[in-house]
Amino acid sequence: MKKNEFTSIISWILVFLLIFMFIRGLREIQIEKEIPYSEFKKRLYSGNVVEVKIKSDTIHGKYYDEDGKIVMFKTNRVTEDNKLVEALEQQKIKFSAEPDRGWFWSILINFGPVLLIFLLWYLWAKQLQSGGKQAMLFGKSRARLYYGKNKSEVTFKDVAGCDEVKEELQEIIEFLKDPKKFQRLGGKIPKGVLLYGPPGTGKTLLAKAVAGEAGVPFFSASGSEFVEMFVGVGASRVRDLFEQGRRHAPCLLFIDELDAVGRHRFAGIGGGHDEREQTLNQLLVELDGFDTREGVILIAATNRPDVLDPALLRPGRFDRHIVVPIPDIKGREEILKVHTRKVKLSPDVNLSIIAQRTPGFVGADIANLVNEAALLAARKNKDAVEMSDFDEAIEKVMAGPARKSRVISEKEKKIIAYHESGHALVAKLTPGCDPVHKISLIPRGPALGYTLQLPAEDKYIISKQELINKISVLLGGRVAEKIVFNDITTGAQNDLAKATELATKMVTEYGMSEKIGPLTLRKREEEIFLGRDYLTREKMYSEATAKLIDEEIKSIIETCLQNVEKLLSENINKLNALAQKVIEKEVLESDEIDSIIRNN
Ligand code: ADP
Ligand code: MG
Ligand code: ZN
C-alpha cells in the first residue's frame, strides 16, 4: 500500500470515530432526563424504577412514567442517604455500581473531538502536500522538478520547425553544460530569456529541451500558480523557486505563462491587484539578486508579451527575447516527422502533402492531428495509418473550437496567395515602389498573410507619384482577387481603408488635387483631440467643397484601380506563377520573387 492511501484510510477511520463520538455525546445529553433526588426516591418507593447504576456522584437508571413509557434518568447523588441500598434491595431492583472515569478518560471525552479535528486537518494538509498540490498554508513553490538526465528527457530532436530559435538557445545550453568555462572567459550570459509566440508553438517544449540538451535539472512553475488568493503567498513561492534553483545549480528555472504574474502594474479594471503586484515585485527582486555566475538560467514563456510590465524586460532581467513563430510549410513537415516517429504509417502517407494542407497549424495542432489520425485508423482496425485518416483528422482538428479562427482552409489559402501576390506584383512592376522583401502566408496578428515592403532608404518627404504608387500597391490585392476569382472578399478591407486614407490626405492635407488646389482643408488630428475647435473644423468648407473632396478622392482611387487592373491583366502569367509558388512554399524571399517575375 502506498503511503498516500494509508493516510487517507487513517483519516477516514478518524472521521467515523469523530461522528460516532458526536452521536454518543448527543444521546447522553438528549435522552437522559435529569430529575431531583427526591423525585428519584419517590419513584423508587412507588415501585416504578427498573434499573439503577450508581456512580460516585450520580445515579443513572430507568423508570416507567405515568403513561407506562420507559424514561432514562439521571440524578445527582445525595451521599448522606445511606438507606439507598436498603431501599433498592427492598424493591428488588437490579442495581450495580460503575466506577468513575479516570482523569485520562475525562480528558479524552472532553477534548478528544478537538484533538481529532486537529489531527485530521494536519493529515489533510500533509496529504495535499505530498500529492503535489501543496497546501496553501506553507507558501512553498509548486515548482516541479524534472531531471534532464533521468526520465522525461526532451531534447531538440523532439522540437522541429524552429531552427532559428534553437540556434539562439544553443549558447545557453553551452553555458549550462559548463558554467565555469564561460566565467573564465568573462563572457556575459543573459540571465533571463523570454520566449514568446502564439499558443501551441512549442515554448514549453523548447524550455524542457534546453534542460534536456544541457543535462541539468529543470524547475518549472506556471505564472498562474503564483497568483493566489492570499497576499504574500505568491511572493514566497517566487522566493522558494529561486531558492531551489540556487541549491541545484547549474539548472534551469522555467516560468510558464509569465503574463499571469507579469502583467503591467496598475493595468486592468479595478486598478491594482495587491497580490499580483507583490509577486511581481518579488520576481523583480529575485531577478536582480541572482547572478548568472551561480549557474542558474531563467526562461519564461508568454503569448502576450504586449501586456508584460516593462520593468520585466529591462536589461539585466528578461533581456533576451526570442520569438517562437508559427511554423511554415517546411516546419510543419518536420514537426509531422517528429510526431509520426512512433506511429505506423502506411506507404501512401505523404507528409509534405499533409504539411501543404495544414496552413496555420502550430505544433500542438499537428501533435493533435497525428493523434486523431492514429485513433481513426485504430477505430477502423487498420494496421497502419493511411492518408485518408490524415485527411479526416485534418478536418476534425480544423473544426475544433479553438482553431476555427486561426486555421486556413485550402481555398482561403489560394485566395490569400493571389491577394498577396497581387500586392507584390504591382509593387514590382511599378517603377519607384519600395522593394518587396517577402511574401508570406503565415498569419501574423490579425492579417492572414502579408507582403513585406521595406523602403530602400529613409524618407521624409513623399512625392505625389509615390503616394499614387502606394495606393496602387494597396489595391493590388483586391484587384488580383477580382481578376482571378471574379469575386471579391472581405480580406481587403484593411487595404482599402489605408488606400482611402492616403487619397483623402492627398486631397485635403497635401493639396495634391488639381480641382481643389493647394489648400489644407483638414485640421490635424492632434488638434481635434484638444477639443478646441472641433466645430470650426466642421465649418471650414462648404457643402459644395465637401462634395468636391469626395469626388476627388473617388477619382484618385478609381484611376489607380483601372491602372492596376490593366497592369495585372497584362501580367496574368506572372501573377499565376507567383501565386502558385506562394501556395507551394508559403514564404517567398525577394530573390525568388524576382526570378519568378523575370521568367514568366
Ligand atoms: P506552448 O507552450 O507554446 O503553448 P507547448 O510547448 O505546450 O506549446 O506545445 C504543446 C505540444 O505541442 C507539445 O507537447 C508538442 O507535442 C507539440 N509541439 C508544439 N510545438 C512543437 C514543435 N515545434 N515540434 C514538435 N512538437 C511541437
Ligand atoms: Mg506552454
Ligand atoms: Zn492586402
PDB file of C-alpha atoms and ligand atoms in Angstrom, residues 158-160 162 198-205 335 338-339 363-364 367, ligand 1:
ATOM      1  CA  ASP A 158      11.669  16.466 -30.259  1.00  0.00           C
ATOM      2  CA  VAL A 159      11.266  20.062 -31.331  1.00  0.00           C
ATOM      3  CA  ALA A 160      11.069  20.883 -35.007  1.00  0.00           C
ATOM      4  CA  CYS A 162      12.053  26.455 -35.310  1.00  0.00           C
ATOM      5  CA  PRO A 198       1.214  32.077 -30.152  1.00  0.00           C
ATOM      6  CA  PRO A 199      -0.101  29.216 -28.005  1.00  0.00           C
ATOM      7  CA  GLY A 200       0.972  25.757 -29.020  1.00  0.00           C
ATOM      8  CA  THR A 201       4.100  26.743 -30.893  1.00  0.00           C
ATOM      9  CA  GLY A 202       6.288  24.766 -28.519  1.00  0.00           C
ATOM     10  CA  LYS A 203       7.583  27.272 -25.978  1.00  0.00           C
ATOM     11  CA  THR A 204       7.216  24.935 -23.019  1.00  0.00           C
ATOM     12  CA  LEU A 205       8.674  22.125 -25.067  1.00  0.00           C
ATOM     13  CA  ILE A 335       7.064  18.570 -36.870  1.00  0.00           C
ATOM     14  CA  VAL A 338       8.761  14.182 -35.129  1.00  0.00           C
ATOM     15  CA  HIS A 339       5.269  13.200 -34.139  1.00  0.00           C
ATOM     16  CA  GLY A 363       2.985  22.282 -33.239  1.00  0.00           C
ATOM     17  CA  ALA A 364       0.225  21.480 -30.798  1.00  0.00           C
ATOM     18  CA  ALA A 367       0.515  16.675 -32.443  1.00  0.00           C
TER      19      ALA A 367
HETATM   20  P1  ADP B   1       3.265  26.384 -25.920  1.00  0.00           P
HETATM   21  O1  ADP B   1       3.975  26.275 -24.612  1.00  0.00           O
HETATM   22  O2  ADP B   1       3.997  27.245 -26.909  1.00  0.00           O
HETATM   23  O3  ADP B   1       1.838  26.763 -25.821  1.00  0.00           O
HETATM   24  P2  ADP B   1       3.736  23.592 -25.928  1.00  0.00           P
HETATM   25  O4  ADP B   1       5.213  23.554 -25.791  1.00  0.00           O
HETATM   26  O5  ADP B   1       2.973  23.369 -24.690  1.00  0.00           O
HETATM   27  O6  ADP B   1       3.281  24.951 -26.589  1.00  0.00           O
HETATM   28  O7  ADP B   1       3.323  22.584 -27.065  1.00  0.00           O
HETATM   29  C1  ADP B   1       2.303  21.648 -26.870  1.00  0.00           C
HETATM   30  C2  ADP B   1       2.616  20.381 -27.602  1.00  0.00           C
HETATM   31  O8  ADP B   1       2.614  20.591 -28.998  1.00  0.00           O
HETATM   32  C3  ADP B   1       3.984  19.829 -27.290  1.00  0.00           C
HETATM   33  O9  ADP B   1       3.944  18.999 -26.194  1.00  0.00           O
HETATM   34  C4  ADP B   1       4.338  19.076 -28.559  1.00  0.00           C
HETATM   35  O10 ADP B   1       3.791  17.789 -28.538  1.00  0.00           O
HETATM   36  C5  ADP B   1       3.639  19.863 -29.621  1.00  0.00           C
HETATM   37  N1  ADP B   1       4.552  20.807 -30.264  1.00  0.00           N
HETATM   38  C6  ADP B   1       4.447  22.146 -30.228  1.00  0.00           C
HETATM   39  N2  ADP B   1       5.420  22.728 -30.941  1.00  0.00           N
HETATM   40  C7  ADP B   1       6.186  21.735 -31.437  1.00  0.00           C
HETATM   41  C8  ADP B   1       7.356  21.703 -32.252  1.00  0.00           C
HETATM   42  N3  ADP B   1       7.936  22.830 -32.684  1.00  0.00           N
HETATM   43  N4  ADP B   1       7.876  20.498 -32.556  1.00  0.00           N
HETATM   44  C9  ADP B   1       7.299  19.378 -32.128  1.00  0.00           C
HETATM   45  N5  ADP B   1       6.201  19.345 -31.357  1.00  0.00           N
HETATM   46  C10 ADP B   1       5.628  20.504 -31.004  1.00  0.00           C
END
